[in-house]
XYZ file of C-alpha atoms in Angstrom:
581
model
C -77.375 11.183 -3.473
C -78.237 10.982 -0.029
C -78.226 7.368 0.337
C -75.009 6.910 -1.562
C -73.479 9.528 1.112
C -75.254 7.565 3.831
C -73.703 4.533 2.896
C -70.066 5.818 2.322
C -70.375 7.288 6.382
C -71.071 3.547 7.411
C -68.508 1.727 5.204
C -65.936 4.395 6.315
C -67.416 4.278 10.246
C -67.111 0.207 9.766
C -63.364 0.515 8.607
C -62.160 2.915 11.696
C -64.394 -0.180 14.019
C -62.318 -2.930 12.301
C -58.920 -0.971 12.517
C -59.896 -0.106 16.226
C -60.531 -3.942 16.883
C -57.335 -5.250 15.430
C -55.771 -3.095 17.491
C -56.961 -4.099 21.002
C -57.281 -7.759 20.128
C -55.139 -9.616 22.530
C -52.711 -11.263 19.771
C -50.479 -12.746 22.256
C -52.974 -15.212 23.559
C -51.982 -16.870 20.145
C -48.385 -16.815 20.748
C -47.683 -20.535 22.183
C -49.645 -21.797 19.946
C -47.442 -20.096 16.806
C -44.150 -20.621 18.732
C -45.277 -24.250 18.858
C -45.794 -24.660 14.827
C -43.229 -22.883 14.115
C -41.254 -24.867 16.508
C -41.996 -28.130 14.885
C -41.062 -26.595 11.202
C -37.951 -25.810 12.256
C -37.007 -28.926 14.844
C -36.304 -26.206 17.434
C -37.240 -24.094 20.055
C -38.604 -20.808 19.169
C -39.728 -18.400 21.244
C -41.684 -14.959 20.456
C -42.388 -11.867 22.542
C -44.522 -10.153 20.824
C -47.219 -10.431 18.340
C -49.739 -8.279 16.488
C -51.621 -8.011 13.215
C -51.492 -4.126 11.440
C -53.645 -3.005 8.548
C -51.658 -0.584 7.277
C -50.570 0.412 4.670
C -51.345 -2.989 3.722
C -52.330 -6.426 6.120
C -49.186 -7.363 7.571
C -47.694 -9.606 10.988
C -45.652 -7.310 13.071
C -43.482 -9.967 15.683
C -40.423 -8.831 18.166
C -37.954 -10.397 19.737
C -37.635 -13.964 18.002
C -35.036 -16.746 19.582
C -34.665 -19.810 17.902
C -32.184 -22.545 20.100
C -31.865 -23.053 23.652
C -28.976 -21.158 23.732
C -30.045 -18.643 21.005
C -28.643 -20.090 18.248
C -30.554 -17.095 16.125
C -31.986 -13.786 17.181
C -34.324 -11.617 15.666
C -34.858 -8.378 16.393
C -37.951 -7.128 14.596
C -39.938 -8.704 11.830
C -42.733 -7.545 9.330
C -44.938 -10.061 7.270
C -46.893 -9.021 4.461
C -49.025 -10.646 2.582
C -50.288 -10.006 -0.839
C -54.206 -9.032 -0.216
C -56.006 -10.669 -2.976
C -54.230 -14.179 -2.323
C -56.031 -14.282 1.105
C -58.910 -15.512 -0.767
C -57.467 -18.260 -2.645
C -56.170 -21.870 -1.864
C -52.573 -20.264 -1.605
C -51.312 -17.305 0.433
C -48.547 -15.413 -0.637
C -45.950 -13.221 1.162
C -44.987 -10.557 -0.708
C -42.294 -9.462 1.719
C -40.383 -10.727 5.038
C -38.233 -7.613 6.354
C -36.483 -8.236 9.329
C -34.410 -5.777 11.409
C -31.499 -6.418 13.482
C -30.510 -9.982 14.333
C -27.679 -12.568 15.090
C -26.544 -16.077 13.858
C -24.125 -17.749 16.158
C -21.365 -20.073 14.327
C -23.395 -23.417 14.152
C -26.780 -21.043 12.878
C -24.504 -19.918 10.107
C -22.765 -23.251 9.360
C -26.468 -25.173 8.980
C -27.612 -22.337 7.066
C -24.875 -22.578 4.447
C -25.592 -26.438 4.883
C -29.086 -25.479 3.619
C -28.377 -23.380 1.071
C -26.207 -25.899 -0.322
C -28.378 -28.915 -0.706
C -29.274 -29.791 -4.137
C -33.029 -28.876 -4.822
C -35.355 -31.574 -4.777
C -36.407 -33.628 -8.150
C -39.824 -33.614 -6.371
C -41.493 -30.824 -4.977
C -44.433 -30.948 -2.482
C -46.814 -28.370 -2.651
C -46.340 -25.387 -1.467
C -49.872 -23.419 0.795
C -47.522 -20.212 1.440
C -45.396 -18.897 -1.121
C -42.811 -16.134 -0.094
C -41.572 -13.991 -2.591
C -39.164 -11.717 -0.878
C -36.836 -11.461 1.803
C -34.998 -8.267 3.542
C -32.837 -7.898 6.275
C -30.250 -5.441 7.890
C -28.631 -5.109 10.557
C -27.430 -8.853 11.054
C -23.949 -9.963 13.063
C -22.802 -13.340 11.564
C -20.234 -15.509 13.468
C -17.881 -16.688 10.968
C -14.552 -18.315 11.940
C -13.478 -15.986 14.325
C -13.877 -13.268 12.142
C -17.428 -11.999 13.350
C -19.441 -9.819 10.695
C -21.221 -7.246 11.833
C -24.049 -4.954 10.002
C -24.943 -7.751 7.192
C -27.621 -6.638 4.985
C -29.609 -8.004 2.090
C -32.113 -9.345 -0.191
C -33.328 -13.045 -1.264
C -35.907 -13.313 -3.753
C -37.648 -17.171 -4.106
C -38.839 -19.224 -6.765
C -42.903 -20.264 -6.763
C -41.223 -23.444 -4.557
C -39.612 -21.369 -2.087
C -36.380 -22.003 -3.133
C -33.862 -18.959 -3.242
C -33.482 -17.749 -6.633
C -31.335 -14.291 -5.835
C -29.357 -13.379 -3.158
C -27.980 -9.922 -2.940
C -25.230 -9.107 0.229
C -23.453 -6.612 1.248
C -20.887 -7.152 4.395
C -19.761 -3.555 5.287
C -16.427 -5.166 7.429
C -15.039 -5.700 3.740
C -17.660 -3.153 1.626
C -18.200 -6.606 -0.245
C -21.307 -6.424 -2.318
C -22.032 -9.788 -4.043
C -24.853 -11.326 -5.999
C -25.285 -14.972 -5.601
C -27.306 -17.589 -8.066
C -28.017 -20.682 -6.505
C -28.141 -23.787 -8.907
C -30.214 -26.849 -8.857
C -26.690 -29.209 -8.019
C -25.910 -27.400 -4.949
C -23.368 -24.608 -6.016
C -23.534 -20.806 -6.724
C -22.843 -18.564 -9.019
C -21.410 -15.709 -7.561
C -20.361 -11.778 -8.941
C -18.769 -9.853 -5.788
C -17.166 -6.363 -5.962
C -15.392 -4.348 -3.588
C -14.271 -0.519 -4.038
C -10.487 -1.192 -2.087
C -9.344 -2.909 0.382
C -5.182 -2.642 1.779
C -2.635 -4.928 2.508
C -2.098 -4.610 5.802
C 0.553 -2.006 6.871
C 1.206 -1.233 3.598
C -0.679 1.972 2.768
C 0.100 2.671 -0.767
C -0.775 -1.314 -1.751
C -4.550 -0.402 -2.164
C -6.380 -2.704 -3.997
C -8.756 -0.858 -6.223
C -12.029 -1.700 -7.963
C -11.501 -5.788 -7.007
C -14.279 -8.010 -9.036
C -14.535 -11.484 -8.788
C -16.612 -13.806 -11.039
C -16.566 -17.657 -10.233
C -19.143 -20.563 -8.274
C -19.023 -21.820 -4.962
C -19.507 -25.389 -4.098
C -19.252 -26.586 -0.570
C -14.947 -26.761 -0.254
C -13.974 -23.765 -2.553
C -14.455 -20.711 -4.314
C -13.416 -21.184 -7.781
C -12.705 -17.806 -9.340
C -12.649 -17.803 -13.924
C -12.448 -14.113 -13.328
C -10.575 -11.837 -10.933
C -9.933 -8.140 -11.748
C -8.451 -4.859 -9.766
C -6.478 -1.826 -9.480
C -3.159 -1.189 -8.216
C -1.467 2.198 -8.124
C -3.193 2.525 -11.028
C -2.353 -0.748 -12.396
C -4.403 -3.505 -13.941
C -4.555 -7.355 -12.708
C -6.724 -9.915 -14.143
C -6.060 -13.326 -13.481
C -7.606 -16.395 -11.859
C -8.002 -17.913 -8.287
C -8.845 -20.763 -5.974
C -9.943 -20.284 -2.374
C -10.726 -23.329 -0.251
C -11.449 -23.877 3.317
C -11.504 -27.931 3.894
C -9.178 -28.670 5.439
C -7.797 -25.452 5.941
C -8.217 -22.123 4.608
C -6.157 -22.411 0.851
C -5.484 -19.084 -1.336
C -3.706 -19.391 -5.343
C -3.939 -17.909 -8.331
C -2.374 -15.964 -11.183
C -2.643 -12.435 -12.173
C -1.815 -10.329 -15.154
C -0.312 -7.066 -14.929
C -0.733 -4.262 -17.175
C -0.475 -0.468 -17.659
C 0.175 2.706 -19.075
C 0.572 6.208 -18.877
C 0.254 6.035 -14.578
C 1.287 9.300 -12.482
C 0.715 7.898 -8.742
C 1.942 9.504 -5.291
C 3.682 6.994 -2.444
C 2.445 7.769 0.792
C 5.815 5.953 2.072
C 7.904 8.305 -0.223
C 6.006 11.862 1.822
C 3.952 11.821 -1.242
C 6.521 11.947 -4.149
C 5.446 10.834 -7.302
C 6.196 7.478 -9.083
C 5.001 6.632 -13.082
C 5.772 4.996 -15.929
C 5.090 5.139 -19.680
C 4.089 1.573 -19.915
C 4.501 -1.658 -17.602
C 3.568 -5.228 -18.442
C 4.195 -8.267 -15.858
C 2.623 -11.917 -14.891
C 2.842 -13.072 -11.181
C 0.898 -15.827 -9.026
C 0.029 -16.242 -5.566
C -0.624 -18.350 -2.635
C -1.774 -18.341 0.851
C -2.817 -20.790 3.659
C -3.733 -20.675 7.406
C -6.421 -21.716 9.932
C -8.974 -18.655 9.486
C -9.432 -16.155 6.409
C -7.306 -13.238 8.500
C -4.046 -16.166 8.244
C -4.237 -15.837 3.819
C -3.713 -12.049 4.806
C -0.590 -13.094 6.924
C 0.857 -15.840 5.315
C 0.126 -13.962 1.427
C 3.017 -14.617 -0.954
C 3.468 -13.276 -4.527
C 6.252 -13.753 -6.965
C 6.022 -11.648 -10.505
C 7.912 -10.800 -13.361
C 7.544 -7.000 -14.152
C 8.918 -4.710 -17.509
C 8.280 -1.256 -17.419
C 9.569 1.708 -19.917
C 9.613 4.942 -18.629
C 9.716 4.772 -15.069
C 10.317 8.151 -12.912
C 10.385 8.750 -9.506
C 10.353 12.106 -7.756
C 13.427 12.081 -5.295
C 13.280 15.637 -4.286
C 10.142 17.366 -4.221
C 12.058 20.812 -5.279
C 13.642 19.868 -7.989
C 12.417 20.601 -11.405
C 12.593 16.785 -13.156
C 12.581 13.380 -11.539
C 14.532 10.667 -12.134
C 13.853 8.734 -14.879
C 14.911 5.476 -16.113
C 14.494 4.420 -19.811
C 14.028 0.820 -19.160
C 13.236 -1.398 -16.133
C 13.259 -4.985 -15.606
C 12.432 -6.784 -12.492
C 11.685 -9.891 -10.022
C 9.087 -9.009 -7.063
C 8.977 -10.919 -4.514
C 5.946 -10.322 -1.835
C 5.718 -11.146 1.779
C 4.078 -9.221 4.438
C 7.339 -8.566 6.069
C 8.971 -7.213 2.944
C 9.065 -6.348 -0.977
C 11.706 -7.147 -2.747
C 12.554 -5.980 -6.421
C 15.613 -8.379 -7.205
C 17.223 -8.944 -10.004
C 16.740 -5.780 -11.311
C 18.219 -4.592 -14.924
C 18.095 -1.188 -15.905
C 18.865 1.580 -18.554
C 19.512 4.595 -17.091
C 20.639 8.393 -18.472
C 22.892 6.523 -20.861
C 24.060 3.428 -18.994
C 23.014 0.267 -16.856
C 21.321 -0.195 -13.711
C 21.953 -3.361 -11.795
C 20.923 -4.439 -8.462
C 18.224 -4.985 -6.116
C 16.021 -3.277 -3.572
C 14.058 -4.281 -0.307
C 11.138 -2.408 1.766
C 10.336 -3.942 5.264
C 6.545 -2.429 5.637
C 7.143 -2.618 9.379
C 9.754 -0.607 10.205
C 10.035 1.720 6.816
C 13.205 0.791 6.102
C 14.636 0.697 2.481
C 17.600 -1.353 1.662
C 19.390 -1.210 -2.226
C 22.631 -2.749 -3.322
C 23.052 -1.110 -6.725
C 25.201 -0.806 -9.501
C 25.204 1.690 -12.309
C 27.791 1.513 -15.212
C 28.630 4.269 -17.843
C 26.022 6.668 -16.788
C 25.621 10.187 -17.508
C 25.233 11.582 -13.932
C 23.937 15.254 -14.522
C 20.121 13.877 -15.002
C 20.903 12.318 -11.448
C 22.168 14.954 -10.384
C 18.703 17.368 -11.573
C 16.472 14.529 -10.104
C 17.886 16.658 -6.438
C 19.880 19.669 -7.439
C 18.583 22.049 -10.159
C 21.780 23.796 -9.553
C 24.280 21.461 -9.733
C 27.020 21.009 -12.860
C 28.123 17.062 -13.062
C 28.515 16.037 -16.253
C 30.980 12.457 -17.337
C 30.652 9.259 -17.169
C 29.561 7.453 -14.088
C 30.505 3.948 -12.760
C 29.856 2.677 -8.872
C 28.728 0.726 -5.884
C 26.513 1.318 -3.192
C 24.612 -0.063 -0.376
C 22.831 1.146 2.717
C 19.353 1.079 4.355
C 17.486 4.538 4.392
C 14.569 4.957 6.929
C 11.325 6.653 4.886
C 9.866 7.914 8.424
C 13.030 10.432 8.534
C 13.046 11.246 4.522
C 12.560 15.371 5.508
C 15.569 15.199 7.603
C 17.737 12.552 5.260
C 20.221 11.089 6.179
C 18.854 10.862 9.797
C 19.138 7.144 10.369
C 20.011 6.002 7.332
C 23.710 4.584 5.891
C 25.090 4.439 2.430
C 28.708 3.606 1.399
C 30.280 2.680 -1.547
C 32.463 3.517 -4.297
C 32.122 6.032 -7.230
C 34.209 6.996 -10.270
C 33.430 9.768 -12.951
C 35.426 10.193 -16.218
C 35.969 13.244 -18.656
C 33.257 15.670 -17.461
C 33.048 18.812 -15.826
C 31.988 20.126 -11.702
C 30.559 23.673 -11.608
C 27.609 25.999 -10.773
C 28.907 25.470 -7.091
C 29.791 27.905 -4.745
C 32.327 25.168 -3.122
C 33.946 24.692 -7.163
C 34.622 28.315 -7.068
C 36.086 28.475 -3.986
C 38.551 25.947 -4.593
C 39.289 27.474 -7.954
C 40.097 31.084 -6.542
C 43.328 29.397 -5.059
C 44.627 27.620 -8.180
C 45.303 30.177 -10.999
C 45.040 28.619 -15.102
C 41.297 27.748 -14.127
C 37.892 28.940 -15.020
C 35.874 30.835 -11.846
C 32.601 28.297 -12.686
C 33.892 25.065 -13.120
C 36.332 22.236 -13.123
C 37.052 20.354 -16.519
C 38.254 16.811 -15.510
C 39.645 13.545 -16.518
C 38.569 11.507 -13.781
C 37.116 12.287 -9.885
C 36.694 8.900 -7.758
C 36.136 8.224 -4.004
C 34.640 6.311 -1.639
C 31.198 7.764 -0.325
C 29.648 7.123 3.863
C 26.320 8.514 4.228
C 25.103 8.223 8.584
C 23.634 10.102 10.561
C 26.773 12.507 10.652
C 26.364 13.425 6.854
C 28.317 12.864 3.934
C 31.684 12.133 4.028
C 34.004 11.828 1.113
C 37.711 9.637 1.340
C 40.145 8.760 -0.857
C 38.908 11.729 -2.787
C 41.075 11.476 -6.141
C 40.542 14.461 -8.836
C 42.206 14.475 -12.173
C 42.048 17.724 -13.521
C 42.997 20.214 -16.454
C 45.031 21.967 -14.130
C 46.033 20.278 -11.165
C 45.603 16.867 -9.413
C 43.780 16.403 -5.839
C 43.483 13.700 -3.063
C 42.145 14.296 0.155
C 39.019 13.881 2.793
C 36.110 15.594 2.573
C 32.844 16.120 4.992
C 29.367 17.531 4.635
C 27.574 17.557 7.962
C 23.990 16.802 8.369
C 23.986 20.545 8.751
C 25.279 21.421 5.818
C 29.023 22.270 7.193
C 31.995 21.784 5.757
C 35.107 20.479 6.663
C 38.569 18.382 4.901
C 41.878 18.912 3.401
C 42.868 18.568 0.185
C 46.539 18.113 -0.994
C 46.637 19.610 -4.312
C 49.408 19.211 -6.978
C 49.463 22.681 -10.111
C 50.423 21.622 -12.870
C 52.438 23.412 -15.762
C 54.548 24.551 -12.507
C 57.437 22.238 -12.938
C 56.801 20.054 -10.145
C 57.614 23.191 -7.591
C 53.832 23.884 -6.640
C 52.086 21.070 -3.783
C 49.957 22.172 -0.910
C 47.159 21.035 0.925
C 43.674 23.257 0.737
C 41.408 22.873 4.109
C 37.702 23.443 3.108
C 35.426 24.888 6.114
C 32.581 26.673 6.192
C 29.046 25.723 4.947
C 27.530 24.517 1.596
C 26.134 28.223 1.316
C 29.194 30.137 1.996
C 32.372 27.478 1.753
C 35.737 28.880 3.081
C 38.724 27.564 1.030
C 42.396 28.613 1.777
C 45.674 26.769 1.812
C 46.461 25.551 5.814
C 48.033 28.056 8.326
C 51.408 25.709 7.470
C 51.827 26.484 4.012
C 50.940 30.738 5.010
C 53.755 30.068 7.304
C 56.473 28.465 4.774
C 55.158 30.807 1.923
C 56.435 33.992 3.966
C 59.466 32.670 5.120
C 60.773 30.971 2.166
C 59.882 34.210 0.032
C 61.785 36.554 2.631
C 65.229 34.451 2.300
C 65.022 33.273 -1.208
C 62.313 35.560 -3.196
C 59.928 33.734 -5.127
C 61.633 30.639 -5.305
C 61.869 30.342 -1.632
C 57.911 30.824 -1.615
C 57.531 27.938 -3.903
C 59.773 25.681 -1.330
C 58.058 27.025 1.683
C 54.761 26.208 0.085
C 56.007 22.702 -0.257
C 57.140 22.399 3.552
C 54.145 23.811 4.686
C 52.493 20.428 5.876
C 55.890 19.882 7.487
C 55.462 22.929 9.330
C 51.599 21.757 10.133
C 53.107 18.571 11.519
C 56.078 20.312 13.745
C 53.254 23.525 15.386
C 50.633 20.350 15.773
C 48.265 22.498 14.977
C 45.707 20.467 14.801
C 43.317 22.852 13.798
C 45.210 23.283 10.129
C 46.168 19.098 10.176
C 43.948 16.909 8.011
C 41.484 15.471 10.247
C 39.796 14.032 7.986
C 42.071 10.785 7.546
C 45.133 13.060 5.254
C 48.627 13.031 6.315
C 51.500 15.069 5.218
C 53.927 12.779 3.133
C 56.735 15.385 2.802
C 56.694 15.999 -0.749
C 54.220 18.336 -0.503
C 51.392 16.160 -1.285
C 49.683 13.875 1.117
C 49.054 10.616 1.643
C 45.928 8.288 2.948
C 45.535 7.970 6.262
C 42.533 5.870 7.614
C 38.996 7.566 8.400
C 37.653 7.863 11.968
C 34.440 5.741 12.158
C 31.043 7.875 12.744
C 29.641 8.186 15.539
């Protein structure tokens, strides 16, 4: 027992001496003569600065600082050789691993690489004294096409002949991860993935989950399968990317989906979905360098959708839905474009078309909807709100999303509106102008017809031409809602069941929250002197020259400034509106 104990001291007393002389051997002394062979393999310079053989945890080369070029064509940072131990005693060595940390490829490095990469493998191999099995590396900056790549990592694992057989990359500028197959002709067969990636100044077109399966020859990537996400949306289709002669971008892409709930970041959040949507689109792109596809990307599809509902109002209790929705979009990086749009809406049609300019968050419509039912409009932004009918207009106008909280703060809308046979209540301003006309119900107005013509600016809303049929009486006039909610117009109203003796104008003031209606300080004014000379009938014809009196006193506090003049009879006719300012 002794002797074996004896004998373990010295073997473990030899190890510690051959450690202790591996480490203070003077490696570099063998530097120019391994920058020299290494040199010739690679028919250029290559120079090392520092070289050293470690033991542990298993015999390895440990080298810093490689450049290869005159003008450093490739740097290495740090390297680590190791070799597998029992093939140091056979006719071949083997590497089990090459990990090398930190480094750089300048343009032309990367270029003669891919060159390499690309060549078809040999019919006839020569024999091979050191096989390498695996290769890591980190840390790398690749310059590509003016689009440097920085932190490039991966793995290549080689075939007995040192050929690659795997490549695994991941390029964290993109998150791209990609596995790539070399083949015997040249090309590869390649499997990349990404997590996202967004169009450019368009935060709510995130590309989700992007795949693409297809091989790589030396002028294109041809893609047999490309898949992603879109607002929840799924695209498959096929592409094409070359870059000889220039970078080239196509494909085609199906579109399908169901069941999708997602919030626009444009829209403050609020919510778009749809029951179902089914479309088919293609692409193309071209420019000098990769970042040009981004900037020159256009897409053209053809999109039906069935139950589609956006949330215009955050507060209110339902959005606003439409049953059906067929459209054209048209992408460019300056704008999206749903034209030709035809939809069914609460009842009725929706025709039109709608523009977003990324850049400047503007929103532009031109829209037409025809025998709608307006009170699920109406819900989609005031719970409170009575509007029931039938709804036919026109509008236009550009809204800016940046100033959605404080709507209609540069934005502009105008058109033309007409509702038939419904009824206007559950409004403070209905009641008001009810508790001066007697026949009619305190909550609402029953109707034949109201029409107008509608300006939305930065001023508010403003209402002219303002025609109401009703039950009981008839109304035309101006009316204005101010961006803060403040009232102000004239309405000339004709009673009827009176026998033509009742017409006076009605100015509106006061606020959304606590309207003031009352007939003009005119029509006081004829109303108390016709009824102290001729009793009531003189209060009926003083009524009626009341806007005659307005007109003579030029009180211009009780005249219609809102664009309605006086006509004499009573009534009033159209005069023209003031522009905004």
């Amino acid at each position: 027992m002794k002797f074996l104990k004896y004998v373990l001291i010295c073997l473990i007393a030899l190890l510690f001496i051959f450690l202790a002389v591996t480490y203070f051997i003077p490696f570099e002394r063998y530097i120019p003569e391994v920058e020299r062979v290494i040199s010739a393999l690679v028919e250029r310079p290559v120079r090392i600065e520092r070289l050293k053989i470690e033991l542990l945890p298993a015999p390895h080369l440990h080298i810093e600082g490689v450049t290869v070029g005159r003008v450093g064509e490739v740097k290495l940072g740090t390297l680590e050789v190791g070799f597998d131990a029992n093939s140091l005693f056979h006719s071949q060595c083997v590497v089990s691993l090459v990990a090398i940390e930190r480094g750089e490829l300048d343009e032309g490095a990367v270029t003669e690489l891919f060159e390499w990469l690309m060549s078809p493998v040999p019919t006839v191999q020569e024999p091979v004294y050191c096989r390498v099995e695996r290769l890591d590396f980190k840390g790398f900056r690749l310059e590509v096409s003016d689009m440097p790549l920085d932190g490039v990592a991966g793995t290549v694992l080689f075939t007995a002949n040192n050929d690659p057989d795997l490549i695994s990359l991941h390029v964290p500028l993109f998150d791209l991860t990609a596995e790539v197959k070399p083949r015997p002709d040249g090309t590869f067969h390649v499997v990349a993935t990404t997590p996202g990636w967004a169009v450019p100044d368009i935060p709510d077109m995130q590309l989700e989950g992007i795949k693409a399966i297809g091989d790589i020859s030396d002028t294109d990537f041809d893609i047999q399968e490309l898949s992603g996400k879109l607002m929840g949306v799924t695209l498959r289709g096929k592409a094409r990317l070359h870059w000889e002669p220039e970078w080239e971008l196509s494909g085609a892409v199906n579109i399908a989906g169901s069941n999708v709930s997602h919030a626009i970041k444009a829209l403050d959040e609020r919510v778009i979905g749809f029951g179902s949507l089914q479309g088919h689109g293609v692409f193309h792109s071209h420019g000098a360098t990769p970042d040009a596809l981004v900037e020159h990307l256009v897409m053209d599809a053809d999109v039906k959708s069935t139950d589609f509902s956006l949330q215009i109002e955050p507060r209110a209790k339902q959005p606003l839905k439409l049953e059906q929705l067929n459209t054209h979009i048209a992408y460019t990086p300056d704008a999206i474009r749903l034209q030709q749009m035809d939809a069914k809406l609460a009842g009725g049609t929706l025709k039109g078309a709608m523009t977003l300019l990324p850049a400047t968050s503007i929103f532009r419509f031109d829209l037409s909807p025809k025998g709608v039912h307006p009170q699920p409009i109406v819900r989609a932004v005031d719970d409170g709100l009575l509007l029931s009918g039938v709804l036919d207009a026109n509008v236009k106008g550009s809204i800016n999303l940046d100033h959605l909280r404080d709507f209609p703060r540069e934005s502009r809308i105008e058109g033309k509106f007409t509702i038939r046979h419904g009824e206007l209540g559950e409004s403070k301003l209905v009641e008001a102008v009810n508790s001066n006309i007697p026949k009619t119900q305190e909550k609402k107005i029953q109707f034949d017809q109201i029409s107008s013509d509608i300006l939305v600016d930065n001023a508010g809303f403003q209402l002219s031409k303002l025609k109401i049929v009703a039950s009981v009486f008839n109304a035309e006039g101006n009316l204005s809602i101010s961006s803060q909610e403040q009232l102000d117009g004239v309405l000339g109203m004709d009673l009827k069941g009176m026998a033509g003796l009742v017409s006076f104008p009605l100015r509106v003031s006061g606020s959304l929250d606590s309207p003031v209606v009352r007939p003009t300080g005119g029509v006081m004014a004829g109303a108390a002197i016709g009824t102290a000379l001729l009793g009531p009938v003189g209060a009926a014809i003083g009524i009626r020259a009341g806007p005659l009196i307005d007109r003579v006193w030029g009180k211009k506090a009780n005249t219609p400034a809102s664009g309605v003049v006086p006509d004499g009879k009573g009534g009033a006719t159209q005069g023209v509106v003031p522009p905004a300012h």
